[in-house]
XYZ file of N, CA and C in Angstrom:
315
model
N 92.477 -162.437 113.125
C 91.182 -162.664 112.530
C 91.160 -164.026 111.866
N 90.002 -164.621 111.893
C 89.833 -165.935 111.294
C 88.748 -165.862 110.235
N 88.973 -166.568 109.150
C 87.940 -166.619 108.123
C 87.489 -168.052 107.881
N 88.438 -168.962 107.747
C 88.097 -170.356 107.491
C 89.054 -171.247 108.276
N 88.532 -172.374 108.723
C 89.346 -173.355 109.421
C 89.218 -174.682 108.708
N 90.288 -175.420 108.636
C 90.231 -176.775 108.111
C 89.734 -177.716 109.194
N 89.322 -178.905 108.762
C 88.789 -179.923 109.667
C 89.879 -180.852 110.179
N 89.688 -181.331 111.397
C 90.448 -182.442 111.944
C 89.571 -183.121 112.988
N 89.609 -184.443 113.045
C 88.931 -185.184 114.113
C 89.761 -185.115 115.392
N 90.907 -184.465 115.310
C 91.768 -184.185 116.463
C 91.986 -182.670 116.493
N 90.908 -181.898 116.684
C 91.019 -180.437 116.578
C 91.850 -179.832 117.701
N 92.422 -178.684 117.413
C 93.150 -177.956 118.454
C 92.448 -176.647 118.808
N 91.236 -176.469 118.266
C 90.429 -175.291 118.572
C 88.949 -175.626 118.433
N 88.129 -174.826 119.079
C 86.671 -174.919 118.932
C 86.154 -173.521 118.631
N 85.051 -173.461 117.912
C 84.440 -172.174 117.602
C 83.021 -172.137 118.136
N 82.572 -170.945 118.448
C 81.187 -170.722 118.851
C 80.817 -169.315 118.405
N 79.540 -169.060 118.436
C 79.070 -167.739 118.035
C 78.405 -167.057 119.219
N 78.769 -165.799 119.439
C 78.185 -164.987 120.508
C 77.032 -164.172 119.934
N 76.361 -163.458 120.795
C 75.276 -162.580 120.361
C 75.768 -161.661 119.255
N 74.927 -161.429 118.298
C 75.303 -160.563 117.185
C 76.125 -161.258 116.128
N 76.324 -162.576 116.265
C 77.060 -163.336 115.264
C 78.568 -163.255 115.382
N 79.079 -162.709 116.478
C 80.528 -162.630 116.662
C 81.105 -164.035 116.828
N 82.158 -164.322 116.086
C 82.821 -165.620 116.136
C 83.819 -165.656 117.286
N 83.678 -166.645 118.153
C 84.640 -166.873 119.234
C 85.470 -168.101 118.891
N 86.778 -167.986 118.982
C 87.682 -169.105 118.742
C 88.434 -169.380 120.032
N 88.374 -170.616 120.487
C 89.080 -171.008 121.703
C 90.086 -172.091 121.347
N 91.348 -171.799 121.478
C 92.381 -172.790 121.215
C 92.460 -173.725 122.416
N 92.318 -175.009 122.164
C 92.269 -175.997 123.249
C 93.561 -176.789 123.372
N 94.496 -176.552 122.477
C 95.766 -177.263 122.533
C 95.766 -178.497 121.651
N 96.897 -179.159 121.603
C 97.102 -180.291 120.711
C 97.246 -181.560 121.535
N 96.378 -182.525 121.280
C 96.438 -183.826 121.951
C 97.347 -184.730 121.124
N 98.321 -185.329 121.749
C 99.247 -186.221 121.047
C 98.636 -187.617 120.961
N 97.725 -187.796 120.009
C 97.004 -189.066 119.867
C 97.920 -190.237 119.583
N 98.968 -190.012 118.781
C 99.870 -191.116 118.446
C 100.590 -191.633 119.682
N 101.048 -190.733 120.556
C 101.717 -191.159 121.790
C 100.739 -191.876 122.713
N 99.518 -191.373 122.796
C 98.514 -192.018 123.642
C 98.213 -193.439 123.156
N 98.156 -193.627 121.848
C 97.849 -194.947 121.297
C 98.939 -195.963 121.617
N 100.168 -195.475 121.805
C 101.278 -196.372 122.120
C 101.255 -196.816 123.580
N 100.413 -196.159 124.407
C 100.358 -196.444 125.837
C 99.016 -197.046 126.252
N 98.420 -197.838 125.382
C 97.118 -198.431 125.672
C 97.223 -199.352 126.881
N 96.297 -199.150 127.813
C 96.287 -199.937 129.046
C 95.676 -201.308 128.845
N 95.627 -202.137 129.913
C 95.130 -203.506 129.824
C 93.658 -203.608 129.419
N 92.881 -202.560 129.658
C 91.465 -202.579 129.273
C 91.243 -201.936 127.907
N 92.321 -201.633 127.205
C 92.214 -201.063 125.865
C 92.011 -199.571 125.820
N 92.256 -198.882 126.930
C 92.065 -197.436 126.976
C 93.397 -196.705 126.825
N 93.354 -195.608 126.070
C 94.532 -194.747 125.938
C 94.512 -193.738 127.082
N 95.666 -193.438 127.680
C 95.692 -192.506 128.811
C 95.358 -191.080 128.382
N 94.778 -190.329 129.300
C 94.536 -188.913 129.040
C 95.825 -188.146 129.275
N 96.043 -187.136 128.486
C 97.223 -186.296 128.625
C 96.791 -184.843 128.544
N 97.543 -183.967 129.161
C 97.277 -182.536 129.038
C 97.682 -182.101 127.634
N 96.800 -181.372 126.937
C 97.158 -180.898 125.593
C 98.337 -179.934 125.653
N 99.167 -179.979 124.619
C 100.273 -179.030 124.530
C 99.779 -177.794 123.779
N 100.423 -176.659 123.987
C 100.015 -175.439 123.274
C 100.209 -175.599 121.763
N 99.439 -174.856 121.013
C 99.590 -174.836 119.562
C 100.872 -174.084 119.239
N 101.712 -174.683 118.409
C 102.994 -174.076 118.071
C 102.880 -172.970 117.031
N 103.851 -172.090 117.031
C 103.897 -171.007 116.054
C 103.926 -171.604 114.650
N 103.058 -171.136 113.801
C 102.987 -171.613 112.424
C 102.181 -172.892 112.252
N 101.732 -173.493 113.346
C 100.943 -174.725 113.283
C 99.506 -174.388 112.874
N 98.937 -175.224 112.026
C 97.579 -174.990 111.553
C 96.569 -175.129 112.698
N 95.614 -174.224 112.739
C 94.526 -174.288 113.705
C 93.346 -174.964 113.011
N 92.876 -176.072 113.593
C 91.791 -176.855 112.989
C 90.628 -177.005 113.954
N 89.432 -177.123 113.386
C 88.231 -177.385 114.157
C 87.604 -178.685 113.641
N 86.632 -179.206 114.364
C 85.932 -180.415 113.929
C 84.656 -180.022 113.203
N 84.430 -180.623 112.032
C 83.210 -180.383 111.279
C 82.129 -181.402 111.647
N 82.453 -182.393 112.449
C 81.528 -183.462 112.792
C 81.620 -183.765 114.284
N 80.726 -184.604 114.769
C 80.724 -184.964 116.186
C 81.873 -185.921 116.469
N 82.711 -185.585 117.405
C 83.928 -186.347 117.673
C 83.691 -187.644 118.431
N 82.558 -187.798 119.083
C 82.270 -189.018 119.841
C 81.855 -190.173 118.940
N 81.535 -189.880 117.678
C 81.091 -190.933 116.766
C 82.274 -191.774 116.304
N 82.032 -193.053 115.959
C 83.109 -193.898 115.428
C 83.687 -193.292 114.142
N 84.934 -193.609 113.866
C 85.628 -193.038 112.708
C 84.888 -193.280 111.401
N 84.380 -194.482 111.196
C 83.684 -194.784 109.946
C 82.478 -193.869 109.755
N 81.773 -193.597 110.839
C 80.606 -192.720 110.777
C 81.017 -191.276 110.502
N 82.080 -190.814 111.178
C 82.573 -189.450 110.937
C 83.011 -189.286 109.495
N 83.752 -190.258 108.999
C 84.280 -190.167 107.633
C 83.156 -190.172 106.599
N 82.152 -191.014 106.807
C 81.019 -191.072 105.876
C 80.281 -189.735 105.848
N 80.042 -189.166 107.015
C 79.373 -187.864 107.100
C 80.173 -186.803 106.350
N 81.480 -186.778 106.555
C 82.320 -185.781 105.881
C 82.343 -185.996 104.374
N 82.389 -187.252 103.952
C 82.379 -187.534 102.509
C 81.082 -187.046 101.867
N 79.954 -187.313 102.537
C 78.655 -186.928 101.974
C 78.384 -185.430 102.073
N 78.713 -184.832 103.215
C 78.339 -183.427 103.418
C 79.399 -182.424 102.973
N 80.672 -182.804 103.023
C 81.750 -181.861 102.701
C 82.565 -182.254 101.481
N 82.394 -183.504 101.020
C 83.054 -183.930 99.793
C 84.516 -184.309 99.922
N 84.956 -184.707 101.123
C 86.340 -185.151 101.267
C 86.428 -186.318 102.237
N 87.513 -187.069 102.124
C 87.801 -188.181 103.020
C 88.800 -187.684 104.059
N 88.441 -187.832 105.322
C 89.311 -187.350 106.389
C 90.558 -188.226 106.505
N 91.704 -187.580 106.555
C 92.984 -188.265 106.705
C 93.744 -187.728 107.918
N 93.016 -187.241 108.919
C 93.667 -186.707 110.117
C 94.290 -187.847 110.922
N 95.018 -187.514 111.981
C 95.723 -188.515 112.781
C 94.757 -189.533 113.401
N 93.557 -189.109 113.750
C 92.597 -190.045 114.341
C 92.034 -191.010 113.315
N 91.973 -190.622 112.044
C 91.382 -191.473 111.012
C 92.419 -192.259 110.218
N 93.609 -191.697 110.032
C 94.603 -192.307 109.154
C 95.552 -193.268 109.863
N 95.730 -193.132 111.166
C 96.662 -193.969 111.915
C 95.882 -195.114 112.557
N 96.110 -196.342 112.109
C 95.335 -197.501 112.562
C 95.395 -197.718 114.069
N 96.549 -197.522 114.692
C 96.650 -197.749 116.134
C 95.901 -196.677 116.916
N 95.932 -195.442 116.439
C 95.181 -194.363 117.078
C 93.690 -194.623 116.907
N 93.297 -194.989 115.707
C 91.897 -195.266 115.412
C 91.340 -196.336 116.333
N 92.049 -197.434 116.480
C 91.594 -198.532 117.328
C 91.527 -198.105 118.794
N 92.552 -197.446 119.276
C 92.601 -197.044 120.685
C 91.499 -196.075 121.040
N 91.297 -195.067 120.214
C 90.312 -194.038 120.551
C 88.883 -194.505 120.305
N 88.658 -195.290 119.269
C 87.308 -195.809 119.074
C 86.930 -196.766 120.197
N 87.903 -197.535 120.703
C 87.653 -198.417 121.852
C 87.361 -197.582 123.081
N 88.116 -196.508 123.259
C 87.959 -195.630 124.417
C 86.580 -194.969 124.434
N 86.074 -194.586 123.259
C 84.813 -193.876 123.186
C 83.592 -194.787 123.230
N 83.769 -196.066 122.936
C 82.578 -196.938 122.839
C 82.709 -198.154 123.689
């Protein structure tokens, strides 16, 4: 059973609601953003990798904001609406931030 999930801009799960308000949780695996950032190609893109399974005891996180938005925009939204500054791997690691923001825009 799930009651609350923490946020990450690199989520390993997504949630949705079915008829009657039933919560569905789908674990999507863990993307190794740091490794991808180290393999940036000549056009500035990080390679896609198959997500690894979520490990036993590993925190399950969802995204509270739209992941396609630039980091500065995501962080501002979270600060204003949720009252915290995101420090996830996508926001706190400069090389990951640059690689993925370049990849998305």
